[in-house]
Coordinates of C-alpha atoms in Angstrom, one line a residue:
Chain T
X272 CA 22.9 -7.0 16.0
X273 CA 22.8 -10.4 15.9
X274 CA 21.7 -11.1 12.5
X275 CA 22.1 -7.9 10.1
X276 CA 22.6 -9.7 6.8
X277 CA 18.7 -11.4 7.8
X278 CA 17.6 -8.0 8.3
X279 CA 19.2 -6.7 4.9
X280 CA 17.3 -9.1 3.2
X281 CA 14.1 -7.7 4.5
X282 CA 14.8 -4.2 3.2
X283 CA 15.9 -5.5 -0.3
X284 CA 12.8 -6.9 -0.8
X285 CA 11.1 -3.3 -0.1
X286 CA 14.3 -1.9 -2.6
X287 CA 13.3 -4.0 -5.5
X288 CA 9.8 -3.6 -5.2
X289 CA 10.5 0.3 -5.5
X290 CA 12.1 -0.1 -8.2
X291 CA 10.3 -2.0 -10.0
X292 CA 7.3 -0.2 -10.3
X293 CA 9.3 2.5 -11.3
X294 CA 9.9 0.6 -14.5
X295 CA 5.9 0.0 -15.0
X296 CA 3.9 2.1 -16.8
X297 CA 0.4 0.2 -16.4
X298 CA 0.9 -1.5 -12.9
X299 CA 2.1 2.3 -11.6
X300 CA -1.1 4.2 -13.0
X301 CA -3.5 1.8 -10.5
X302 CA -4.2 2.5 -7.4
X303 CA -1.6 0.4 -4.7
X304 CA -3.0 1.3 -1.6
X305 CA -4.4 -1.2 1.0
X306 CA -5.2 -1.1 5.1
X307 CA -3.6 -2.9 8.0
X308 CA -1.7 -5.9 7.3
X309 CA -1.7 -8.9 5.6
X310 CA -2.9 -12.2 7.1
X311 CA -0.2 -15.1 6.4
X312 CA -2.7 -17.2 7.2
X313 CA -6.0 -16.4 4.9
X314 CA -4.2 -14.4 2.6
X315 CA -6.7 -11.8 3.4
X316 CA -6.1 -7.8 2.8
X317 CA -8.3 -4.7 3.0
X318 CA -8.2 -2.5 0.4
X319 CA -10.0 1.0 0.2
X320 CA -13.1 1.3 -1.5
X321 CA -13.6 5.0 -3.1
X322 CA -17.8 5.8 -2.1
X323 CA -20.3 8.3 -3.8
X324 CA -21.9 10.5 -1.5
X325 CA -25.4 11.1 -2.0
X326 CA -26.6 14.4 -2.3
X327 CA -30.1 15.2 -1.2
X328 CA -32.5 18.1 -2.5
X329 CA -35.1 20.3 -1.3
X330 CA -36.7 23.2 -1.8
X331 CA -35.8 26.4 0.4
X332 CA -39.4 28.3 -0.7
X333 CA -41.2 25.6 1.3
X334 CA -39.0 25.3 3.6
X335 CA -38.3 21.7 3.8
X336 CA -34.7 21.8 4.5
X337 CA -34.5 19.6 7.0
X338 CA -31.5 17.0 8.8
X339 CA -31.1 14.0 6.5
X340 CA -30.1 10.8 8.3
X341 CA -26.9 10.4 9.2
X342 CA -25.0 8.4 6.4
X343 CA -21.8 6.5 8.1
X344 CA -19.1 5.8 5.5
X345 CA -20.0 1.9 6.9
X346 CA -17.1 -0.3 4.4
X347 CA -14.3 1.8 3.7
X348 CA -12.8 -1.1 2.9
X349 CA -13.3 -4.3 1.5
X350 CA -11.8 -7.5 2.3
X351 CA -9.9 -9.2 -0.8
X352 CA -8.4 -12.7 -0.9
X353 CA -5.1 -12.4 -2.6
X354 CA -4.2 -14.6 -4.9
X355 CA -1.0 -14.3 -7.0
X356 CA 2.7 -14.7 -5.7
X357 CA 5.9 -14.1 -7.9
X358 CA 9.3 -15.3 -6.8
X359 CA 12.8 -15.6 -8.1
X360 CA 15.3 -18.1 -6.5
X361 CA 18.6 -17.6 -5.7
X362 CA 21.7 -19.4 -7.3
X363 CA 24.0 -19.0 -3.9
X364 CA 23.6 -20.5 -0.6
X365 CA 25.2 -18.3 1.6
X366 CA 23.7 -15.0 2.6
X367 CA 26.1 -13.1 2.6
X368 CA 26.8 -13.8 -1.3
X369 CA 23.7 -12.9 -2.1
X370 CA 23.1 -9.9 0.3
X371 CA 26.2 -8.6 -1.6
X372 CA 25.1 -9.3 -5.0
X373 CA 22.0 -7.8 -4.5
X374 CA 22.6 -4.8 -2.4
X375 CA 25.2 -3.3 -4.7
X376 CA 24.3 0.1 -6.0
X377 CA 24.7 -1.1 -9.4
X378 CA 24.1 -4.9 -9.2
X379 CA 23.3 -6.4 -12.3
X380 CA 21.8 -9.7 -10.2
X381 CA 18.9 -6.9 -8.9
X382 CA 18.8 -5.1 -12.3
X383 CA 17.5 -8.2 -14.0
X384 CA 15.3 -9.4 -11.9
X385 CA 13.8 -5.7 -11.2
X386 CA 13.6 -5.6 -14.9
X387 CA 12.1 -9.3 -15.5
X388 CA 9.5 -8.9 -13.0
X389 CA 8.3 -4.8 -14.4
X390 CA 7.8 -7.0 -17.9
X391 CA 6.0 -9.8 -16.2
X392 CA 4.1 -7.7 -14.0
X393 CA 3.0 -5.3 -17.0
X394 CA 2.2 -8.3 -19.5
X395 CA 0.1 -10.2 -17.2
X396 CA -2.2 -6.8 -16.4
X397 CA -2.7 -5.8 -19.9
X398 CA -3.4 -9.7 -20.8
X399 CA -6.1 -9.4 -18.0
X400 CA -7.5 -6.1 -19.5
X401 CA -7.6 -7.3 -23.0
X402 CA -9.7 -10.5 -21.6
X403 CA -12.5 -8.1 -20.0
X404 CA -15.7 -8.7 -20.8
X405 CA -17.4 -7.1 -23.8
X406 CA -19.4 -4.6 -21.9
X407 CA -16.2 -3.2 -21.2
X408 CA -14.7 -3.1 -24.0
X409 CA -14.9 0.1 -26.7
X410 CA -14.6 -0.7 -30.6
X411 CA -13.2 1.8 -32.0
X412 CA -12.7 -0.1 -35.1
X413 CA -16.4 -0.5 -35.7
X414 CA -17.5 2.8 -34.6
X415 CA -15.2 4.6 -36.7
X416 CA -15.8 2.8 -39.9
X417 CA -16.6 5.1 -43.0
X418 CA -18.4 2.5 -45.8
X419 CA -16.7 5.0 -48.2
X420 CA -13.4 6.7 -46.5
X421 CA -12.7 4.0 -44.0
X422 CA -14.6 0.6 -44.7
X423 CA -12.3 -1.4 -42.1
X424 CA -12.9 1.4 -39.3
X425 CA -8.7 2.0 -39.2
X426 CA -7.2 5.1 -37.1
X427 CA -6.1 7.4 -39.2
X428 CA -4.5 11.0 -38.7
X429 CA -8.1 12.2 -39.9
X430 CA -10.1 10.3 -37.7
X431 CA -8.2 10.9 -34.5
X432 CA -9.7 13.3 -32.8
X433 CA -13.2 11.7 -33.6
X434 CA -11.6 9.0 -32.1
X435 CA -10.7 10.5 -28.7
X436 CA -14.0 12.1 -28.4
X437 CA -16.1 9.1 -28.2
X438 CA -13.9 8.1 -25.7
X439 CA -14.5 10.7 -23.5
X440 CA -18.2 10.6 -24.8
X441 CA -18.4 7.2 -23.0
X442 CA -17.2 8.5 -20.0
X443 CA -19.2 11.5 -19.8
X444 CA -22.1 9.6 -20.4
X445 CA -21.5 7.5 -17.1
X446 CA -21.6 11.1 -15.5
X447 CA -17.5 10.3 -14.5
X448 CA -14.9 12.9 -15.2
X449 CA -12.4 12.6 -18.6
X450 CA -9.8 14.1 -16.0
X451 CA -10.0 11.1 -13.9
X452 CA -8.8 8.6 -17.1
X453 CA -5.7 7.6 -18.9
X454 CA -5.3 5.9 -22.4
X455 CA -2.4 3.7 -22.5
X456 CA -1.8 2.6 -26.3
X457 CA 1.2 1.3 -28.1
X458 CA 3.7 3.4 -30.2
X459 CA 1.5 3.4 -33.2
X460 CA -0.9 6.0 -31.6
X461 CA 1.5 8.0 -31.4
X462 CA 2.7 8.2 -34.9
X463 CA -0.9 8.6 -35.6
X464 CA -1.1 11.6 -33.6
X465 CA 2.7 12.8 -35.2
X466 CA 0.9 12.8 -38.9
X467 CA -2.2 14.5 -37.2
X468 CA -0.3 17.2 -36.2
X469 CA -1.8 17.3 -32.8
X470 CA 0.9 16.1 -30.9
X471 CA 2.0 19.3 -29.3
X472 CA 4.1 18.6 -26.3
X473 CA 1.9 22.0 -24.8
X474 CA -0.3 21.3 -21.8
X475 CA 2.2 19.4 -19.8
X476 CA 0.9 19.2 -16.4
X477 CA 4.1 19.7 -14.2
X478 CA 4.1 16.1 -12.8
X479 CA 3.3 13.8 -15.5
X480 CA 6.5 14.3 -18.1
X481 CA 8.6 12.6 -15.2
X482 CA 6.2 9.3 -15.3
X483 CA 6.9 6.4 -17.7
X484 CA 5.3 6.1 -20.9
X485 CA 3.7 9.5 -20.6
X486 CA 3.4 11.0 -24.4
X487 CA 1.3 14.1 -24.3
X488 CA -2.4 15.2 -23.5
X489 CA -4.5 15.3 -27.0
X490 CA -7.8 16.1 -26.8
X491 CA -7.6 16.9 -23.3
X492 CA -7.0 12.8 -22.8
X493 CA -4.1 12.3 -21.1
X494 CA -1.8 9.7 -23.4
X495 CA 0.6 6.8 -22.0
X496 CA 2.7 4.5 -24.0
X497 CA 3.0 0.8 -22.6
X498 CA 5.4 -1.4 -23.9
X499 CA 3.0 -4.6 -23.9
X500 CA 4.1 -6.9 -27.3
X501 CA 1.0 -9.4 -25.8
X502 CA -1.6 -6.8 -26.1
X503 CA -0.7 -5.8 -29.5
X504 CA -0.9 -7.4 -33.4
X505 CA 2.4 -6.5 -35.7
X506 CA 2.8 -6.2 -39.5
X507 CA 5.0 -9.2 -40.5
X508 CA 6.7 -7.4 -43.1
X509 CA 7.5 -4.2 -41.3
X510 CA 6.9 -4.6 -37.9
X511 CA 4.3 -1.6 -37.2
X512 CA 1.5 -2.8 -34.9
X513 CA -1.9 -3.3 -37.3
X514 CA -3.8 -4.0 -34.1
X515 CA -3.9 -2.9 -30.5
X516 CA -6.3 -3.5 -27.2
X517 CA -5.8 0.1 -25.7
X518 CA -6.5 0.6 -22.0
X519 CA -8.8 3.2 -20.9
X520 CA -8.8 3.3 -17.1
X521 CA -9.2 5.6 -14.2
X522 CA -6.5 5.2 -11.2
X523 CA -9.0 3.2 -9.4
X524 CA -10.1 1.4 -12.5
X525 CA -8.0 -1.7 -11.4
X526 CA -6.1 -1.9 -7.4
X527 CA -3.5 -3.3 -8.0
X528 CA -2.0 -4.8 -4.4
X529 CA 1.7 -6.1 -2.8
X530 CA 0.7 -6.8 0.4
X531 CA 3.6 -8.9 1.3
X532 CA 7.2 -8.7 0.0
X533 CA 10.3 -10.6 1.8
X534 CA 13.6 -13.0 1.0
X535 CA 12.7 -16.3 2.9
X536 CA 14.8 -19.3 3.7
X537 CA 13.7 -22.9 2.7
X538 CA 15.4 -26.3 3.2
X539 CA 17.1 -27.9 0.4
X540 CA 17.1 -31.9 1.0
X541 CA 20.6 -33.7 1.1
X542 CA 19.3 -35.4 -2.7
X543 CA 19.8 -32.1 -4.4
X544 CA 23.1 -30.4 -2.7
X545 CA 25.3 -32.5 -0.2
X546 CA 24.6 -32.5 3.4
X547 CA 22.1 -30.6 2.5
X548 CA 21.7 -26.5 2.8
X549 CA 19.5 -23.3 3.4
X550 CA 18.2 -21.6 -0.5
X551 CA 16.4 -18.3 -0.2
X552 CA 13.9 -16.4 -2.0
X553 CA 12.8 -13.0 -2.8
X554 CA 8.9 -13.5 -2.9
X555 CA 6.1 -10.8 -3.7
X556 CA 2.5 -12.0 -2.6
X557 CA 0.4 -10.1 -5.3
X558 CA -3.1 -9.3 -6.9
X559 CA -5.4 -6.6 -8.8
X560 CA -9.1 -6.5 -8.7
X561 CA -11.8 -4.6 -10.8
X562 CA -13.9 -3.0 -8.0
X563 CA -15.4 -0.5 -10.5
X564 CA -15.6 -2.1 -13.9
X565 CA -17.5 1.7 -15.1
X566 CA -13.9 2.7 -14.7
X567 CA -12.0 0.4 -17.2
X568 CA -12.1 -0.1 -20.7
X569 CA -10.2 -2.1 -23.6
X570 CA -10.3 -0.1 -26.5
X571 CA -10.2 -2.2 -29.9
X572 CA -7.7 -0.3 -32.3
X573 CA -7.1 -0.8 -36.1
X574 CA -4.0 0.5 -37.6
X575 CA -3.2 0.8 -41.8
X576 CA -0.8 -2.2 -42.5
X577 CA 1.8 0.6 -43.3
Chain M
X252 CA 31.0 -0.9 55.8
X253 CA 29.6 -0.1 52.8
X254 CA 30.7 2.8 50.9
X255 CA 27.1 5.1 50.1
X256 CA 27.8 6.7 47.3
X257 CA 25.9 10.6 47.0
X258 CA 23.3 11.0 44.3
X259 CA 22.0 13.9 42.9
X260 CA 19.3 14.7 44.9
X261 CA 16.8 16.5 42.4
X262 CA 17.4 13.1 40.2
X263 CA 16.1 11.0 43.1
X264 CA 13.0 13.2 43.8
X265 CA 11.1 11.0 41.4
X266 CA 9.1 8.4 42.0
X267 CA 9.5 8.4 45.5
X268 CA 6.2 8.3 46.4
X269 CA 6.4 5.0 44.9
X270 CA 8.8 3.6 47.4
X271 CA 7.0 1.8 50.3
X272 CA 6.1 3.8 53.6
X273 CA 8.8 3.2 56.6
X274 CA 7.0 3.4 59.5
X275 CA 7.4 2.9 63.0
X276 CA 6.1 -0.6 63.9
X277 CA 3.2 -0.2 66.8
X278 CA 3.0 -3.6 67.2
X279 CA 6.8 -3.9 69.1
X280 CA 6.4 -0.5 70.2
X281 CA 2.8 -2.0 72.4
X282 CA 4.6 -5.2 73.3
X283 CA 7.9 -3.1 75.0
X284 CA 5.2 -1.4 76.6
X285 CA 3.2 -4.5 77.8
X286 CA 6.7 -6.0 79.2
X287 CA 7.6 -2.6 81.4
X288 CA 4.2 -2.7 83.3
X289 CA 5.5 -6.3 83.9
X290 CA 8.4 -5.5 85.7
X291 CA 7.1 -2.3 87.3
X292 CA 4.5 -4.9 88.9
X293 CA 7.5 -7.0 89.5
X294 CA 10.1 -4.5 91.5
X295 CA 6.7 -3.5 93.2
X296 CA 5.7 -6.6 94.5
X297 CA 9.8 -7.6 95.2
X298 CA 9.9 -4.8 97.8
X299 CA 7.1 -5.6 99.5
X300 CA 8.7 -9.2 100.8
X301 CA 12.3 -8.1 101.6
X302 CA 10.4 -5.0 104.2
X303 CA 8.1 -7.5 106.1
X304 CA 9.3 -6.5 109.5
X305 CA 9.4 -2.9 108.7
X306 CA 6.2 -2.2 108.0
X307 CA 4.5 -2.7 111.4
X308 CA 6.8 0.3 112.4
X309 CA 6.3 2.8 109.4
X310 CA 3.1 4.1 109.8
X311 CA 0.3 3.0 107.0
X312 CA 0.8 6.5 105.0
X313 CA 4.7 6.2 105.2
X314 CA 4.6 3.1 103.3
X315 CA 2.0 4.4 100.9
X316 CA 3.7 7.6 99.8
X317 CA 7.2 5.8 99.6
X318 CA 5.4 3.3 97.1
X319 CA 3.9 6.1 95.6
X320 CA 7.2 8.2 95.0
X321 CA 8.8 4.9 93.6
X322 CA 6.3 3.7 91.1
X323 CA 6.6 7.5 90.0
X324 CA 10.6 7.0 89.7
X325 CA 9.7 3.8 87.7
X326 CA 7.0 5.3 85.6
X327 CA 9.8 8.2 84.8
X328 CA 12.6 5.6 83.8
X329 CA 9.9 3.5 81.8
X330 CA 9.3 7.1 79.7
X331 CA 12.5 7.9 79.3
X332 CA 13.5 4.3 78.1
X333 CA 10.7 4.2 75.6
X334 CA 11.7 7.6 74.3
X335 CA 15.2 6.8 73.6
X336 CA 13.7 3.3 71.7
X337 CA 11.5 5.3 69.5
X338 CA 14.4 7.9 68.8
X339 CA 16.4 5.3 68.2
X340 CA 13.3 3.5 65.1
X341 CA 12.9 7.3 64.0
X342 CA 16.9 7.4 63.2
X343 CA 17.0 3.9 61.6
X344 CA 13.8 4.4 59.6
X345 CA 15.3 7.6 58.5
X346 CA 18.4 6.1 57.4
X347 CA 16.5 3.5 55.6
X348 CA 14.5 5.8 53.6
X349 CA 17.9 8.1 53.0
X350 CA 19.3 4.7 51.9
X351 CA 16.3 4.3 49.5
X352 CA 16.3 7.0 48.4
X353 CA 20.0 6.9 46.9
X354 CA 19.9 3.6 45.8
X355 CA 16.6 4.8 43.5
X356 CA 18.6 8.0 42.3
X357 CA 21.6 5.7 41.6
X358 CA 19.5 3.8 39.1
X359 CA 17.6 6.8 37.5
X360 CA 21.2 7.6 37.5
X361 CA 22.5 4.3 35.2
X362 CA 19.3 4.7 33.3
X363 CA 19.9 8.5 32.8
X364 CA 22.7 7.1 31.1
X365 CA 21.5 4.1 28.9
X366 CA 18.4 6.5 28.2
X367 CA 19.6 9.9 27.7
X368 CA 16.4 11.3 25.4
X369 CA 13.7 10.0 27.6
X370 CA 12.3 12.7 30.2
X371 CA 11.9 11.2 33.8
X372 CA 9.4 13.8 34.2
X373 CA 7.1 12.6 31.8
X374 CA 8.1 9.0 33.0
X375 CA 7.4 10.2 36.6
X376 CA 3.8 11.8 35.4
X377 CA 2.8 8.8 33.3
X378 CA 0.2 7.0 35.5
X379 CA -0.1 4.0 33.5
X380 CA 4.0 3.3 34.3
X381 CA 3.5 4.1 37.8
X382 CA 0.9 1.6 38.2
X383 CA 3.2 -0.7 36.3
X384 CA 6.4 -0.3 38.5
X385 CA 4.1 -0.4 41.8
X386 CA 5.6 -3.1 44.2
X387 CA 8.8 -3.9 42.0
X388 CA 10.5 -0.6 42.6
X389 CA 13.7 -1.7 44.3
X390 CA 12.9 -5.0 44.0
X391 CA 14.6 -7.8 42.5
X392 CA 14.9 -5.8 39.2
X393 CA 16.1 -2.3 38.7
X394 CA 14.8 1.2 37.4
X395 CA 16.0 0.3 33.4
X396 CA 15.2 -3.5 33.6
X397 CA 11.5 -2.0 34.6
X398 CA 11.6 0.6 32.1
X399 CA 12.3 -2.0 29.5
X400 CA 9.6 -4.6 30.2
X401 CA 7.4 -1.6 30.4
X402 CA 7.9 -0.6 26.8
X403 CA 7.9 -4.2 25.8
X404 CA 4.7 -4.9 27.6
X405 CA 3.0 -2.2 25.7
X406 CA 4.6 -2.8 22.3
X407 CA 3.3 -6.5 22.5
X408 CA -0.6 -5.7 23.6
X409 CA -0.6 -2.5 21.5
X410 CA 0.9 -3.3 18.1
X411 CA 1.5 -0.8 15.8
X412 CA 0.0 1.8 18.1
X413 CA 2.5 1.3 21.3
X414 CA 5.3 1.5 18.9
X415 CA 5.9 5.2 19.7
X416 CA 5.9 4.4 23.7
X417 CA 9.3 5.8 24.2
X418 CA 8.9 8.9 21.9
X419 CA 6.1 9.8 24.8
X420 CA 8.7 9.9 27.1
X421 CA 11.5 11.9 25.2
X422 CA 13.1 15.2 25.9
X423 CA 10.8 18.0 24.2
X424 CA 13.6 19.7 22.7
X425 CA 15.3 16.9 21.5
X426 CA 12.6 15.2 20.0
X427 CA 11.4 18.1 18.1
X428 CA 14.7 20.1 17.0
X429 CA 15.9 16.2 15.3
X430 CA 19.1 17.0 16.4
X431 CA 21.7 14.0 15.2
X432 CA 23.6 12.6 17.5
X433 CA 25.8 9.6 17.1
X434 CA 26.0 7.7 20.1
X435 CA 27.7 4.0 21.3
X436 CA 25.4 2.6 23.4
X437 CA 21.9 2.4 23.4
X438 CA 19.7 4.8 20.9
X439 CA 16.2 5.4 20.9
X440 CA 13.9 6.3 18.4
X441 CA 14.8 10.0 18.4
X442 CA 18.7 9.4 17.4
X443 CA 20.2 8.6 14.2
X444 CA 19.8 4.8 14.5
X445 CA 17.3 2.2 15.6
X446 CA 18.2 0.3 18.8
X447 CA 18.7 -3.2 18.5
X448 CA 15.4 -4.5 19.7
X449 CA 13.6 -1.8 17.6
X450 CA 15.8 -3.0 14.9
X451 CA 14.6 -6.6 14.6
X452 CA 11.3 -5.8 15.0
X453 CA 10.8 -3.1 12.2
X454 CA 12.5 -5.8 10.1
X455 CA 9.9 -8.0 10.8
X456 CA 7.3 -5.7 9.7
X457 CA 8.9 -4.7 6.6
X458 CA 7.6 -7.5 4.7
X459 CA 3.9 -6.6 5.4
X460 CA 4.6 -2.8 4.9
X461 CA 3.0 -0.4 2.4
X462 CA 5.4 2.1 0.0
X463 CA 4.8 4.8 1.9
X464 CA 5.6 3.1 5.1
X465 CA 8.5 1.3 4.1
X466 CA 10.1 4.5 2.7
X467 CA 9.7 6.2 5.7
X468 CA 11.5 3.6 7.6
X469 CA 13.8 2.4 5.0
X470 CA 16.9 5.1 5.6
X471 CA 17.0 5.1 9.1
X472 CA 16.6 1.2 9.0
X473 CA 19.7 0.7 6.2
X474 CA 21.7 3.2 8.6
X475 CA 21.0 1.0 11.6
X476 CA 22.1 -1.7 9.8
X477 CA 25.5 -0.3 8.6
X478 CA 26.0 0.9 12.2
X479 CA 25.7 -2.7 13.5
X480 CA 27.7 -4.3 11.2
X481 CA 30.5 -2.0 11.7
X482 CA 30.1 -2.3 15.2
X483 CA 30.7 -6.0 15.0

């Protein structure tokens, strides 16, 4: 093989994206699929779109059951300019330095930048979120406010499980299914739910204890605990958040896409290193759309000071 | 005098109603045929002038049945001549077919070897490589170098789709037991490594891969990899 170390730079690319992920807990609950491959050229990507069927009704006493025209599923997918590209450049000049450095078992080089790009990745999404529009947005701290138990609407251990139910009240309003969504708060919800007693640890589904962030399912609402400091408002004094934008999203609430990931090679001019060289990158092209904005919410929390 | 080394002859069975026809040429054949009438008419007329003075003596049927007997005699020696020519383009036809005929089983032979997983059978059956290797068998390039354009040729117009060319071709029972078997020289898609060529170009597809794709390629591909490098 003429050029292996080229070729090991490919597959690192696919190694840190794996790995990644694994470290998300927002980016990994979307849905990451997309069709055929991406163009180069016009940045261009299909990604599946998710269709209702229709249903049609008759009535079998009159007997007008009858053939209903045939319904083709005609755009399966949908065509999506992608946007966004992250990189991380590279220190060494030969490739054999930095195939070694990164494709240790236990390289701290590929730890760091696996880890720097989960945060990145996970604080841009829920930066996005919080900056939905406000007909996707759910107040909790107006709904739930009390003008003699709870004039500033906070969440409280009593209020909790009010709390959850208007969420999936606003689902099942849409005519959607509560299984389908995941609330993804900060740490503070779950001390709420510790004082409420109703954090059980019962009705684990066998899958979801092995995810990130997963916390418990309360209310038959299935919890997750991001790790996003932008999306959240901290006590001064002690530290606790005071306020949170919670996400309440199905999978395909947002499609999240990495259509392209590959180390490259570009020039370096003789003005920055002698004779001038090769530098490489590891590059992700990225992007996450809304397709379904019924199927993503911010959710405004309050939280008690202390 | 070159040494004709013996195939296998159940090897060289295939494809060898892709080699071209030997036939007798009927052109030659007519033209030998044309020439002997020539120099029947020849020796016929010859005689005439060296029995001038005979003739008035031999009586008008002698001559006739004398011609007669010895145009017969010529006729019989032309038949006999033309025979032994045709035996003779039967034998070397023969032989040239026979030679064909090993040469193709020596190079099913050297690809047997270079291509140990990939059923000749199937190759031998697949219409769309027979109408591929039409003309060039024995040509300038051999069985393998045909093989190999072939599965380039429909890689490059089929994408993803013609990727799993070879795997058409492969050995029923080694393609679906997954036995492992290292090996030094080339290895197809069904062995434990990629083959150089299939090397380069999943690594080019990589980058525009999704999860699940790229995790099923990823093990086998780091594998090929370490193979190469040690190899080096």
């Amino acid at each position: 093989m003429a050029n292996t170390l080229q070729a090991q730079l490919v597959g690192l690319s696919q190694r840190i994206y794996k790995e990644w992920i694994a470290k998300t807990v927002l980016v990994q609950s979307c849905d990451r699929s997309f069709e055929g491959e991406f163009n180069l050229e016009r940045n261009e990507i299909d990604i599946p779109v998710y269709h209702d069927l229709s249903v049609h009704k008759t009535t079998l006493k009159e007997r007008e059951l009858k053939p209903a025209p045939l319904e083709f599923m005609k755009s399966s997918t949908i065509r999506v300019t992608v946007d966004k590209a992250r990189y991380s450049h590279w220190g060494h000049l030969k490739i054999s330095t930095i195939v070694e450095r990164l494709s240790q078992e236990d390289s701290e080089t590929r730890k760091k930048l696996v880890n720097r790009w989960a945060r990145e990745a996970e604080d841009e999404l829920a930066l996005w979120v919080a900056g939905l529009p406000r007909r996707q947005e759910i107040d909790l701290s107006a709904l739930l406010v009390d003008q003699t138990k709870n004039p500033n609407g906070l969440l409280t251990p009593d209020n909790i499980v009010l709390a959850l139910d208007i969420l999936k009240a606003k689902i099942i309003e849409k005519n959607m299914e509560v299984a389908d969504f995941r609330l993804f708060t900060s740490e503070r919800f779950r001390s709420v739910a510790r004082d409420a007693k109703i954090l059980t640890g019962a009705n684990l589904d066998a899958n979801e204890p092995f995810r990130k962030g997963f916390v418990d399912i309360i209310n038959g609402i299935k919890i997750y605990e991001h790790e996003c400091a932008a999306i959240t408002k901290r006590s001064a004094s002690t530290g606790l958040v005071t306020e949170e934008t919670a996400i309440w999203k199905s999978t395909d609430g947002i499609q999240y896409v990495v259509p392209y990931k590959n180390t490259i090679t570009y020039d370096i001019p003789p003005t920055e290193v002698l004779m001038g060289a090769k530098g490489y990158q590891t590059v992700e092209y990225y992007d996450f759309f809304n397709l379904y904005p019924t199927r993503l919410y911010k959710v405004k929390i309050k939280y008690a000071a202390s | 005098m070159e040494k004709k080394e013996k195939v296998d002859s159940s090897i060289s069975e295939y494809f060898k109603d892709l080699l071209d026809d030997i036939e007798l040429d009927e052109e030659s054949e007519e033209e030998s045929e044309e020439e002997t009438e020539e120099e029947t008419e020849k020796e016929t007329s010859g005689e005439g002038d060296g029995e001038g003075d005979d003739l008035e003596e031999e009586s008008e049927e002698e001559k006739r049945r004398r011609e007669e007997e010895q145009r017969r005699k010529n006729k019989n020696a032309e038949e006999a001549r033309k025979r032994r020519e045709r035996e003779a383009k039967e034998k070397k036809a023969q032989e040239k077919s026979e030679e064909q005929r090993n040469e193709l089983g020596r190079q099913l032979v050297d690809f047997k070897k270079k291509y140990p997983d990939v059923d000749l059978a199937a190759l031998d059956n697949d219409k769309k490589f027979a109408r591929f290797i039409e003309g060039k068998l024995l040509g300038k390039k051999d069985f393998t170098q045909l093989y190999e354009e072939y599965v380039d040729f429909v890689k490059e117009i089929g994408g993803t789709a013609g990727i799993d060319i070879q795997k058409e071709h492969m050995l029923k029972e080694r393609s679906s037991s997954g036995s492992s078997r290292s090996s030094g020289g080339y290895v197809s898609g069904g062995s434990d490594v990629y083959s150089e060529q299939d090397l380069e170009r999943i690594a080019a597809r990589i980058p525009f891969m999704t999860e699940k794709e790229a995790m099923q390629v990823l093990p086998k591909f780091e594998k090929s990899i370490e193979f190469y490098k040690n190899k080096k």
